[in-house]
Tab-separated table of C-alpha atoms in Angstrom:
chain	number	residue	atom	x	y	z
A	155	MET	CA	20.952	-13.672	-2.447
A	156	LEU	CA	18.570	-16.975	-2.185
A	157	ASN	CA	20.537	-18.194	-5.346
A	158	LEU	CA	23.661	-17.754	-3.605
A	159	ARG	CA	22.718	-19.475	-0.213
A	160	ASN	CA	21.091	-22.558	-1.971
A	161	ASN	CA	23.691	-23.079	-4.798
A	162	LEU	CA	26.986	-22.305	-3.446
A	163	GLN	CA	28.334	-25.949	-3.195
A	164	ASN	CA	27.667	-26.300	-6.817
A	165	LYS	CA	29.991	-23.122	-7.550
A	166	LYS	CA	33.466	-23.037	-8.699
A	167	ILE	CA	35.087	-20.810	-6.191
A	168	LEU	CA	38.870	-18.727	-6.006
A	169	ILE	CA	39.940	-18.463	-2.482
A	170	TYR	CA	42.631	-15.465	-3.098
A	171	GLY	CA	44.544	-14.921	0.069
A	172	PHE	CA	45.779	-17.739	2.401
A	173	GLY	CA	46.314	-15.964	6.002
A	174	LYS	CA	43.993	-16.479	8.776
A	175	THR	CA	41.015	-15.424	6.751
A	176	GLY	CA	41.750	-17.390	3.668
A	177	LYS	CA	42.425	-20.415	5.928
A	178	SER	CA	38.900	-19.849	7.752
A	179	CYS	CA	37.011	-19.709	4.398
A	180	PHE	CA	38.813	-22.748	2.775
A	181	ASN	CA	37.651	-24.540	6.155
A	182	PHE	CA	33.908	-23.568	5.538
A	183	LEU	CA	33.980	-24.444	1.648
A	184	LYS	CA	36.102	-27.271	1.330
A	185	LYS	CA	33.390	-29.619	0.261
A	186	ASN	CA	32.912	-27.132	-2.736
A	187	ASN	CA	34.988	-26.940	-5.896
A	188	LEU	CA	37.931	-24.768	-4.846
A	189	VAL	CA	41.239	-23.481	-6.097
A	190	ILE	CA	43.324	-21.189	-3.627
A	191	TYR	CA	46.198	-18.950	-4.617
A	192	ASP	CA	48.158	-16.543	-2.607
A	193	ASP	CA	51.084	-14.104	-3.909
A	194	ASN	CA	52.997	-15.481	-1.567
A	195	TYR	CA	53.649	-19.199	-2.782
A	196	ASN	CA	54.883	-20.169	0.743
A	197	SER	CA	51.755	-19.487	2.915
A	198	ILE	CA	50.030	-22.625	1.313
A	199	PRO	CA	50.555	-25.658	3.129
A	200	SER	CA	52.195	-28.424	0.929
A	201	ASP	CA	49.590	-30.861	1.363
A	202	LEU	CA	46.948	-27.983	-0.154
A	203	LYS	CA	49.053	-27.159	-2.748
A	204	LYS	CA	48.773	-30.297	-5.158
A	205	LYS	CA	45.251	-30.464	-4.753
A	206	TYR	CA	43.915	-26.713	-4.563
A	207	PHE	CA	46.603	-24.515	-5.829
A	208	LEU	CA	46.996	-23.185	-9.539
A	209	LYS	CA	49.454	-21.126	-11.124
A	210	LEU	CA	48.550	-17.633	-12.120
A	211	LYS	CA	48.414	-18.590	-15.841
A	212	LYS	CA	46.032	-21.370	-15.484
A	213	ILE	CA	43.774	-19.233	-12.826
A	214	LYS	CA	43.277	-16.480	-15.844
A	215	LYS	CA	41.605	-19.352	-18.156
A	216	LEU	CA	39.187	-20.423	-15.516
A	217	LYS	CA	35.586	-18.995	-15.003
A	218	PHE	CA	34.970	-18.679	-11.720
A	219	ASP	CA	31.445	-18.381	-9.787
A	220	TYR	CA	32.704	-16.600	-6.902
A	221	ILE	CA	36.141	-15.036	-5.605
A	222	VAL	CA	36.541	-15.076	-2.359
A	223	LEU	CA	38.925	-12.199	-1.388
A	224	SER	CA	41.106	-11.711	1.932
A	225	PRO	CA	40.711	-8.163	3.136
A	226	GLY	CA	44.194	-7.533	3.165
A	227	ILE	CA	44.448	-7.505	-0.728
A	228	ASN	CA	44.479	-4.697	-2.597
A	229	ILE	CA	42.992	-5.405	-5.974
A	230	ASN	CA	44.762	-2.347	-7.489
A	231	ASN	CA	48.050	-3.716	-6.152
A	232	CYS	CA	48.256	-7.811	-6.183
A	233	GLY	CA	49.463	-10.511	-8.460
A	234	LEU	CA	46.094	-11.040	-10.056
A	235	LYS	CA	45.118	-7.423	-10.358
A	236	ASN	CA	43.840	-7.439	-13.985
A	237	PHE	CA	41.785	-10.882	-13.551
A	238	ILE	CA	40.194	-9.781	-10.282
A	239	ILE	CA	39.492	-6.022	-11.573
A	240	LYS	CA	37.701	-7.994	-14.876
A	241	ASN	CA	35.644	-10.274	-12.447
A	242	LYS	CA	35.151	-7.601	-9.706
A	243	LYS	CA	31.614	-8.250	-9.631
A	244	LYS	CA	32.162	-12.269	-8.491
A	245	ILE	CA	33.945	-10.858	-5.555
A	246	ILE	CA	32.679	-11.900	-2.075
A	247	THR	CA	34.045	-11.899	1.349
A	248	ASP	CA	34.084	-14.050	4.660
A	249	LEU	CA	31.580	-11.575	6.027
A	250	ASP	CA	29.086	-12.790	3.179
A	251	LEU	CA	29.671	-16.329	3.971
A	252	PHE	CA	29.451	-15.748	7.780
A	253	TYR	CA	26.030	-13.930	7.101
A	254	LEU	CA	24.895	-17.063	4.760
A	255	LYS	CA	25.724	-19.347	7.803
A	256	ASN	CA	24.234	-17.195	10.687
A	257	VAL	CA	21.087	-15.357	8.796
A	258	ASN	CA	18.971	-15.699	11.899
A	259	ASN	CA	21.453	-14.571	14.359
A	260	LEU	CA	21.779	-11.227	16.211
A	261	LYS	CA	24.712	-9.476	14.551
A	262	ILE	CA	26.399	-6.146	15.957
A	263	THR	CA	28.970	-5.113	13.954
A	264	ILE	CA	31.691	-2.184	14.955
A	265	THR	CA	33.709	-0.369	12.701
A	266	GLY	CA	35.534	2.849	12.766
A	267	THR	CA	38.685	4.632	12.252
A	268	ASN	CA	39.900	3.933	16.132
A	269	GLY	CA	38.714	2.060	19.039
A	270	LYS	CA	36.704	-0.465	17.328
A	271	SER	CA	38.670	-3.784	19.372
A	272	THR	CA	38.462	-2.220	22.523
A	273	THR	CA	34.610	-1.197	21.737
A	274	SER	CA	33.686	-4.377	20.469
A	275	LYS	CA	35.493	-6.352	23.548
A	276	LEU	CA	33.872	-4.070	26.024
A	277	LEU	CA	30.292	-4.965	24.493
A	278	TYR	CA	30.937	-8.558	24.362
A	279	GLU	CA	32.079	-8.601	27.804
A	280	ILE	CA	28.891	-6.502	28.954
A	281	ILE	CA	26.681	-9.164	26.934
A	282	LYS	CA	28.536	-11.982	28.341
A	283	LYS	CA	28.080	-10.844	31.859
A	284	HIS	CA	24.488	-11.369	31.138
A	285	THR	CA	25.051	-14.839	30.577
A	286	LYS	CA	23.948	-15.012	27.043
A	287	ASN	CA	25.580	-16.846	24.474
A	288	VAL	CA	27.726	-14.521	22.835
A	289	GLU	CA	30.820	-14.500	20.576
A	290	LEU	CA	33.248	-12.119	19.633
A	291	VAL	CA	34.734	-12.138	15.965
A	292	GLY	CA	36.031	-10.481	13.055
A	293	ASN	CA	38.891	-7.901	12.609
A	294	ILE	CA	39.981	-8.353	16.283
A	295	GLY	CA	41.821	-11.502	15.532
A	296	LYS	CA	39.573	-14.300	15.237
A	297	PRO	CA	38.251	-14.590	11.687
A	298	VAL	CA	34.162	-14.647	11.348
A	299	LEU	CA	34.244	-18.196	9.802
A	300	SER	CA	36.233	-19.522	12.864
A	301	GLN	CA	33.632	-19.875	15.369
A	302	LYS	CA	32.295	-23.451	16.102
A	303	THR	CA	30.002	-23.241	19.236
A	304	SER	CA	27.239	-21.018	18.152
A	305	ASN	CA	23.673	-21.782	17.782
A	306	SER	CA	20.633	-20.130	16.656
A	307	LYS	CA	20.413	-17.694	20.038
A	308	THR	CA	24.176	-16.957	19.798
A	309	ILE	CA	24.793	-13.105	19.527
A	310	PHE	CA	27.723	-12.085	17.435
A	311	VAL	CA	29.896	-9.009	17.899
A	312	VAL	CA	31.715	-8.635	14.923
A	313	GLU	CA	34.452	-5.931	14.417
A	314	ALA	CA	34.644	-5.262	10.808
A	315	SER	CA	37.496	-3.369	8.969
A	316	SER	CA	36.889	-0.938	5.910
A	317	TYR	CA	38.524	-3.693	3.717
A	318	GLN	CA	36.411	-6.352	4.634
A	319	ILE	CA	33.001	-4.051	4.364
A	320	GLU	CA	34.246	-2.486	1.003
A	321	TYR	CA	34.617	-6.078	-0.818
A	322	SER	CA	31.253	-7.418	0.767
A	323	LYS	CA	28.083	-7.961	-1.330
A	324	TYR	CA	25.633	-9.696	0.984
A	325	TYR	CA	26.470	-9.070	4.455
A	326	LYS	CA	23.709	-7.480	6.830
A	327	THR	CA	23.904	-6.804	10.648
A	328	ASN	CA	21.210	-5.949	12.948
A	329	TYR	CA	23.033	-3.311	14.571
A	330	SER	CA	25.763	-1.453	13.194
A	331	ALA	CA	28.174	1.196	14.867
A	332	ILE	CA	30.539	3.525	13.097
A	333	LEU	CA	32.655	5.174	16.290
A	334	ASN	CA	34.462	7.983	14.488
A	335	ILE	CA	36.177	8.643	11.049
A	336	ALA	CA	39.557	10.378	10.481
A	337	PRO	CA	41.657	9.947	7.452
A	338	ASP	CA	43.222	6.355	7.324
A	339	HIS	CA	44.129	3.479	5.151
A	340	LEU	CA	44.499	6.167	2.142
A	341	GLU	CA	47.529	4.195	0.869
A	342	ARG	CA	44.445	1.688	0.025
A	343	HIS	CA	41.203	3.613	-0.618
A	344	GLU	CA	43.180	6.572	-2.315
A	345	THR	CA	40.996	9.326	-0.815
A	346	LEU	CA	39.357	10.218	2.295
A	347	GLN	CA	35.685	9.983	0.302
A	348	LYS	CA	36.365	6.455	-0.797
A	349	TYR	CA	37.324	5.397	2.652
A	350	ILE	CA	34.387	6.753	4.212
A	351	LYS	CA	32.031	5.344	1.686
A	352	ALA	CA	33.360	2.060	2.495
A	353	LYS	CA	32.514	2.443	5.880
A	354	PHE	CA	29.071	3.909	5.353
A	355	LYS	CA	28.405	0.495	3.255
A	356	LEU	CA	27.863	-1.184	6.232
A	357	LEU	CA	24.507	1.215	7.005
A	358	LYS	CA	23.658	0.928	3.366
A	359	ASN	CA	23.412	-2.806	3.158
A	360	GLN	CA	21.800	-3.162	6.693
A	361	LYS	CA	18.419	-4.596	7.696
A	362	LYS	CA	15.846	-1.837	7.618
A	363	ASN	CA	14.409	-2.713	10.674
A	364	GLY	CA	17.875	-2.222	12.514
A	365	PHE	CA	19.429	0.240	14.399
A	366	ALA	CA	22.607	2.286	13.235
A	367	PHE	CA	24.750	3.976	16.216
A	368	ILE	CA	26.856	7.284	15.286
A	369	ASN	CA	27.665	10.414	16.733
A	370	LYS	CA	25.993	13.151	14.824
A	371	LYS	CA	28.838	15.324	15.447
A	372	ASN	CA	30.723	13.413	12.531
A	373	LYS	CA	30.464	15.694	9.525
A	374	TYR	CA	31.724	12.858	7.215
A	375	LEU	CA	28.508	10.745	8.125
A	376	ILE	CA	25.938	13.444	8.661
A	377	LYS	CA	26.504	14.492	4.965
A	378	LEU	CA	26.037	10.758	3.629
A	379	ILE	CA	22.988	9.871	6.117
A	380	ASN	CA	21.067	13.420	4.967
A	381	LYS	CA	21.768	12.174	1.008
A	382	ALA	CA	21.066	8.491	1.502
A	383	LYS	CA	17.575	6.779	1.411
A	384	ASN	CA	16.207	3.687	3.006
A	385	LEU	CA	18.564	3.501	6.015
A	386	PRO	CA	18.042	1.839	9.324
A	387	LYS	CA	16.977	4.208	12.374
A	388	ILE	CA	19.896	6.316	13.151
A	389	ILE	CA	20.736	6.527	16.837
A	390	ASN	CA	22.637	9.592	17.951
A	391	VAL	CA	25.453	8.544	20.511
A	392	ASN	CA	25.910	11.554	23.023
A	393	PHE	CA	29.441	11.275	24.478
A	394	ASN	CA	27.981	12.712	27.752
A	395	ASN	CA	25.430	9.608	28.200
A	396	VAL	CA	28.577	8.442	30.542
A	397	GLU	CA	28.290	11.449	33.025
A	398	SER	CA	25.706	9.580	35.109
A	399	ILE	CA	27.743	6.760	35.895
A	400	LYS	CA	31.229	7.960	35.961
A	401	LYS	CA	31.463	8.246	39.648
A	402	TYR	CA	30.798	4.415	39.713
A	403	ILE	CA	33.457	3.563	37.215
A	404	HIS	CA	36.803	2.469	39.330
A	405	ASN	CA	38.641	0.849	36.415
A	406	PRO	CA	41.285	3.806	35.313
A	407	ASN	CA	41.790	1.867	32.031
A	408	ILE	CA	38.357	3.329	31.006
A	409	LYS	CA	38.763	6.877	31.974
A	410	ASN	CA	40.668	8.411	29.485
A	411	GLU	CA	38.652	10.377	26.541
A	412	ASN	CA	39.067	7.697	24.231
A	413	ASN	CA	37.879	4.726	25.952
A	414	LEU	CA	34.966	7.176	27.676
A	415	GLN	CA	33.813	7.501	24.031
A	416	ASN	CA	34.235	3.600	23.110
A	417	LEU	CA	31.794	3.023	26.173
A	418	SER	CA	29.427	5.842	24.902
A	419	PHE	CA	28.638	3.552	22.098
A	420	ALA	CA	28.501	0.522	24.182
A	421	LEU	CA	26.084	1.886	26.729
A	422	GLU	CA	23.628	3.015	23.573
A	423	ILE	CA	23.555	-0.525	22.322
A	424	SER	CA	23.074	-1.720	25.799
A	425	LYS	CA	20.348	0.171	25.981
A	426	LYS	CA	18.586	-0.961	22.971
A	427	LEU	CA	19.310	-4.535	24.269
A	428	LYS	CA	17.694	-3.787	27.675
A	429	LEU	CA	20.525	-4.895	29.657
A	430	ASN	CA	20.970	-4.295	33.192
A	431	LYS	CA	22.733	-1.434	34.551
A	432	LYS	CA	24.359	-3.243	37.422
A	433	LYS	CA	25.658	-5.776	35.423
A	434	ILE	CA	26.939	-3.465	32.904
A	435	LEU	CA	29.087	-1.465	35.717
A	436	LYS	CA	30.278	-4.778	36.551
A	437	ALA	CA	31.660	-5.644	33.260
A	438	ILE	CA	33.112	-2.033	33.012
A	439	ASN	CA	35.269	-2.153	36.133
A	440	SER	CA	36.300	-5.901	35.410
A	441	PHE	CA	37.151	-4.981	31.998
A	442	LYS	CA	40.680	-5.617	30.796
A	443	VAL	CA	42.058	-3.661	27.946
A	444	LEU	CA	43.777	-5.109	24.896
A	445	ARG	CA	47.064	-5.344	24.980
A	446	PHE	CA	49.134	-2.287	23.352
A	447	ARG	CA	45.630	-0.391	23.043
A	448	GLN	CA	46.053	2.506	25.701
A	449	GLU	CA	47.272	-0.218	28.146
A	450	ILE	CA	48.321	1.229	31.715
A	451	ILE	CA	51.537	-0.460	32.554
A	452	TYR	CA	52.387	1.473	35.626
A	453	ASN	CA	50.417	3.701	37.761
A	454	ASN	CA	51.120	5.400	41.118
A	455	ASN	CA	51.130	8.919	42.496
A	456	LYS	CA	54.354	9.649	40.978
A	457	LEU	CA	54.299	8.041	37.725
A	458	LEU	CA	51.812	6.633	34.648
A	459	ILE	CA	52.890	4.597	31.991
A	460	ILE	CA	50.895	4.047	29.119
A	461	ASN	CA	51.767	1.720	26.120
A	462	ASP	CA	49.231	2.435	23.113
A	463	SER	CA	51.355	0.730	20.361
A	464	LYS	CA	48.417	0.102	18.418
A	465	SER	CA	47.881	4.015	17.773
A	466	THR	CA	48.953	4.629	13.912
A	467	SER	CA	47.513	8.112	13.579
A	468	PHE	CA	47.350	11.207	14.926
A	469	SER	CA	43.362	10.792	15.580
A	470	SER	CA	43.952	7.638	17.959
A	471	SER	CA	46.556	9.849	19.990
A	472	ILE	CA	44.571	13.017	20.199
A	473	ASN	CA	42.034	12.146	23.106
A	474	LEU	CA	44.891	10.307	25.399
A	475	LEU	CA	46.741	13.402	25.136
A	476	LYS	CA	43.617	15.662	26.286
A	477	SER	CA	42.968	13.175	29.179
A	478	TYR	CA	46.382	13.876	30.883
A	479	ASN	CA	48.288	16.799	32.571
A	480	ASN	CA	51.776	16.617	32.478
A	481	ILE	CA	52.907	14.347	29.333
A	482	TYR	CA	56.108	13.019	27.921
A	483	TRP	CA	54.783	11.764	24.509
A	484	LEU	CA	56.787	9.066	22.289
A	485	VAL	CA	55.477	9.413	18.735
A	486	GLY	CA	56.836	8.457	15.500
A	487	GLY	CA	57.201	5.480	13.077
A	488	LEU	CA	55.701	5.364	9.417
A	489	TYR	CA	53.447	7.810	8.973
A	490	LYS	CA	49.947	7.591	7.168
A	491	LYS	CA	49.139	9.192	3.849
A	492	GLY	CA	46.812	12.484	4.547
A	493	ASP	CA	47.354	12.487	8.391
A	494	SER	CA	47.783	15.843	10.181
A	495	PHE	CA	48.161	17.306	13.566
A	496	ASN	CA	45.407	19.998	13.406
A	497	ILE	CA	45.090	21.164	17.198
A	498	LYS	CA	44.557	24.262	18.266
A	499	ASN	CA	44.453	23.829	22.019
A	500	LYS	CA	46.302	25.686	24.837
A	501	LYS	CA	46.285	22.545	26.798
A	502	PHE	CA	48.828	20.969	24.439
A	503	ASN	CA	51.743	23.259	25.886
A	504	ILE	CA	51.685	20.830	28.714
A	505	VAL	CA	52.834	18.091	26.187
A	506	ARG	CA	56.346	17.383	25.430
A	507	ALA	CA	56.858	15.423	22.463
A	508	TYR	CA	59.923	13.145	21.694
A	509	ILE	CA	59.635	11.773	18.059
A	510	PHE	CA	61.793	8.671	17.308
A	511	GLY	CA	62.497	7.190	13.964
A	512	ARG	CA	63.452	7.528	10.242
A	513	TYR	CA	60.450	9.609	9.275
A	514	LYS	CA	61.093	12.282	11.905
A	515	ASN	CA	61.194	15.089	9.910
A	516	PHE	CA	57.324	14.532	8.987
A	517	PHE	CA	56.439	14.951	12.613
A	518	ILE	CA	58.886	17.994	13.188
A	519	LYS	CA	56.996	19.891	10.320
A	520	GLN	CA	53.147	18.641	12.118
A	521	PHE	CA	54.399	19.871	15.530
A	522	LYS	CA	56.083	23.220	14.830
A	523	ASN	CA	54.837	26.524	16.492
A	524	LYS	CA	52.199	23.758	18.270
A	525	LEU	CA	53.788	22.093	20.983
A	526	ARG	CA	57.457	21.193	22.518
A	527	PHE	CA	59.532	18.509	20.807
A	528	LYS	CA	63.177	16.873	20.540
A	529	SER	CA	63.860	14.161	17.782
A	530	PHE	CA	65.847	10.988	17.989
A	531	ASN	CA	66.772	8.005	15.829
A	532	ASN	CA	64.982	5.402	17.781
A	533	ILE	CA	62.554	4.913	20.715
A	534	GLN	CA	65.808	3.996	23.463
A	535	GLU	CA	67.187	7.506	22.756
A	536	ALA	CA	63.953	9.086	23.116
A	537	LEU	CA	63.329	7.153	26.280
A	538	ASN	CA	66.895	8.004	27.677
A	539	GLU	CA	66.069	11.800	26.887
A	540	ILE	CA	62.607	11.574	28.722
A	541	ILE	CA	64.535	9.954	31.892
A	542	SER	CA	66.901	13.080	31.722
A	543	ASP	CA	64.278	15.710	31.437
A	544	ILE	CA	62.441	14.163	34.394
A	545	LYS	CA	65.927	13.960	36.490
A	546	ASN	CA	66.228	17.834	35.785
A	547	GLU	CA	62.606	18.802	36.717
A	548	LYS	CA	62.632	18.048	40.527
A	549	LEU	CA	60.580	21.005	41.378
A	550	ASN	CA	57.629	19.561	38.999
A	551	ILE	CA	55.632	17.949	41.926
A	552	ASN	CA	52.826	16.748	39.221
A	553	ARG	CA	52.764	13.044	38.666
A	554	LYS	CA	54.804	12.293	35.248
A	555	GLU	CA	52.651	10.489	32.546
A	556	ILE	CA	54.796	8.521	29.857
A	557	LEU	CA	52.520	8.024	26.637
A	558	PHE	CA	53.867	5.562	24.308
A	559	SER	CA	51.274	6.466	21.598
A	560	PRO	CA	53.207	6.301	18.118
A	561	SER	CA	50.466	7.931	15.707
A	562	ALA	CA	52.156	5.790	12.896
A	563	ALA	CA	52.448	2.484	11.735
A	564	SER	CA	55.123	0.009	12.685
A	565	PHE	CA	56.341	-1.205	9.512
A	566	ASP	CA	59.305	1.097	9.505
A	567	SER	CA	61.253	-1.004	12.171
A	568	PHE	CA	58.762	-3.762	13.159
A	569	LYS	CA	56.610	-6.491	11.910
A	570	ASN	CA	53.594	-5.103	13.564
A	571	PHE	CA	52.394	-3.110	16.681
A	572	GLU	CA	52.661	-6.062	18.766
A	573	GLU	CA	56.257	-6.338	18.149
A	574	ARG	CA	56.746	-2.593	18.809
A	575	GLY	CA	54.785	-2.678	22.086
A	576	LYS	CA	56.843	-5.360	23.359
A	577	TYR	CA	60.065	-3.567	22.696
A	578	PHE	CA	58.763	-0.777	24.274
A	579	ASN	CA	57.428	-2.452	27.701
A	580	TYR	CA	61.430	-4.308	27.414
A	581	LEU	CA	63.110	-0.754	27.470
A	582	VAL	CA	60.791	0.400	30.110
A	583	LYS	CA	62.481	-2.396	32.357
A	584	LYS	CA	65.757	-2.313	31.003
A	585	LEU	CA	66.423	1.474	31.561
A	586	LYS	CA	64.758	0.940	34.980
A	587	ILE	CA	62.168	3.987	34.535
A	588	VAL	CA	59.865	3.186	37.293
A	589	LYS	CA	62.598	2.880	39.752
A	590	ILE	CA	64.436	6.091	38.838
A	591	VAL	CA	60.994	7.960	38.592
A	592	ASN	CA	59.985	6.786	42.261
A	593	ALA	CA	63.228	7.668	43.635
A	594	ASN	CA	63.392	11.158	42.048
């Protein structure tokens, strides 16, 4: 560890992957002996190609001390596959470099299958309300090495993905939180066990005088905790810890089951940081959700519309379905390997699913004999049917709740979940849903 910290500048380093993460690593290491490579040649700026880029044949002949791997690269399916696997012990990540740069800073690292970004942002806002020097970095969109204004007193809230944690070697955090575990990214991790192991590595590498926050009802984590040795202190997050402040929460974006669970983690960490309850509540009530993450885009006594385009698995939608009473659920897209809709709850009789997209047969099989559903070729057709159904249900006095929570990746029809979310908002305006429902 000390050797890496003291002698990094004397080493030959390959940066593999030149997206946001790769660029931030390059800027951090550019005084070193660097080579950069990306499977997409066009992603490397022309001014850097001449000095730093090498073709695959030349890279294979070189010996590197470290390979800084971007988290989006799957070592089992990439242009440098054989070379990377052969040199697997040399792999480090931006998290490792970030740790070396900020060894003495307080770091709070959030991971989990669902809710990472929201929990990280909420905790950041809570700490910021206490006029503390705090930065929010990581998988949330701002690479950990992109921060420039930090000092020795800066608190870092880091959102970390399973990909980042899996490849990291030296990263240690003071506080860690694994919010939840459900089947996800199995296209990359291959099995659920490997996925869980990647997440759990955050605790295993953690400072032993630190704290790890988990919900002990998570059967996957408890098995690993019972087997592991030399772990940090485990703090059980009881989801009922929000009950004492529920009546003081006026922010509608926080009141669904998903965000109440996210808040439970933020509260436990805040307690350990000895933060002020009044300031915590102020932060909660002024909190603005991240776009397309359980985002309320319209709300009155007749109609609620939620844009949750970020939802990419059933586990991310289930608690939303439990949170409301008269749901028209838009669901569909590129389903996740290993995902399943295993719910036995009478409440789901009130859910009507409107399946869209080319993979609708997968969702039909999942929902059969579990809830009411119809299927359509695309989102617009599904929304038109929702409008028609609402018009025909004039005797239903309950508020109509349109939930766009696809439970699947967006790549079947869109570049990313943001593009999908923007398209849904466009359709809501185009089809005049608010006007139609309010007039009904």
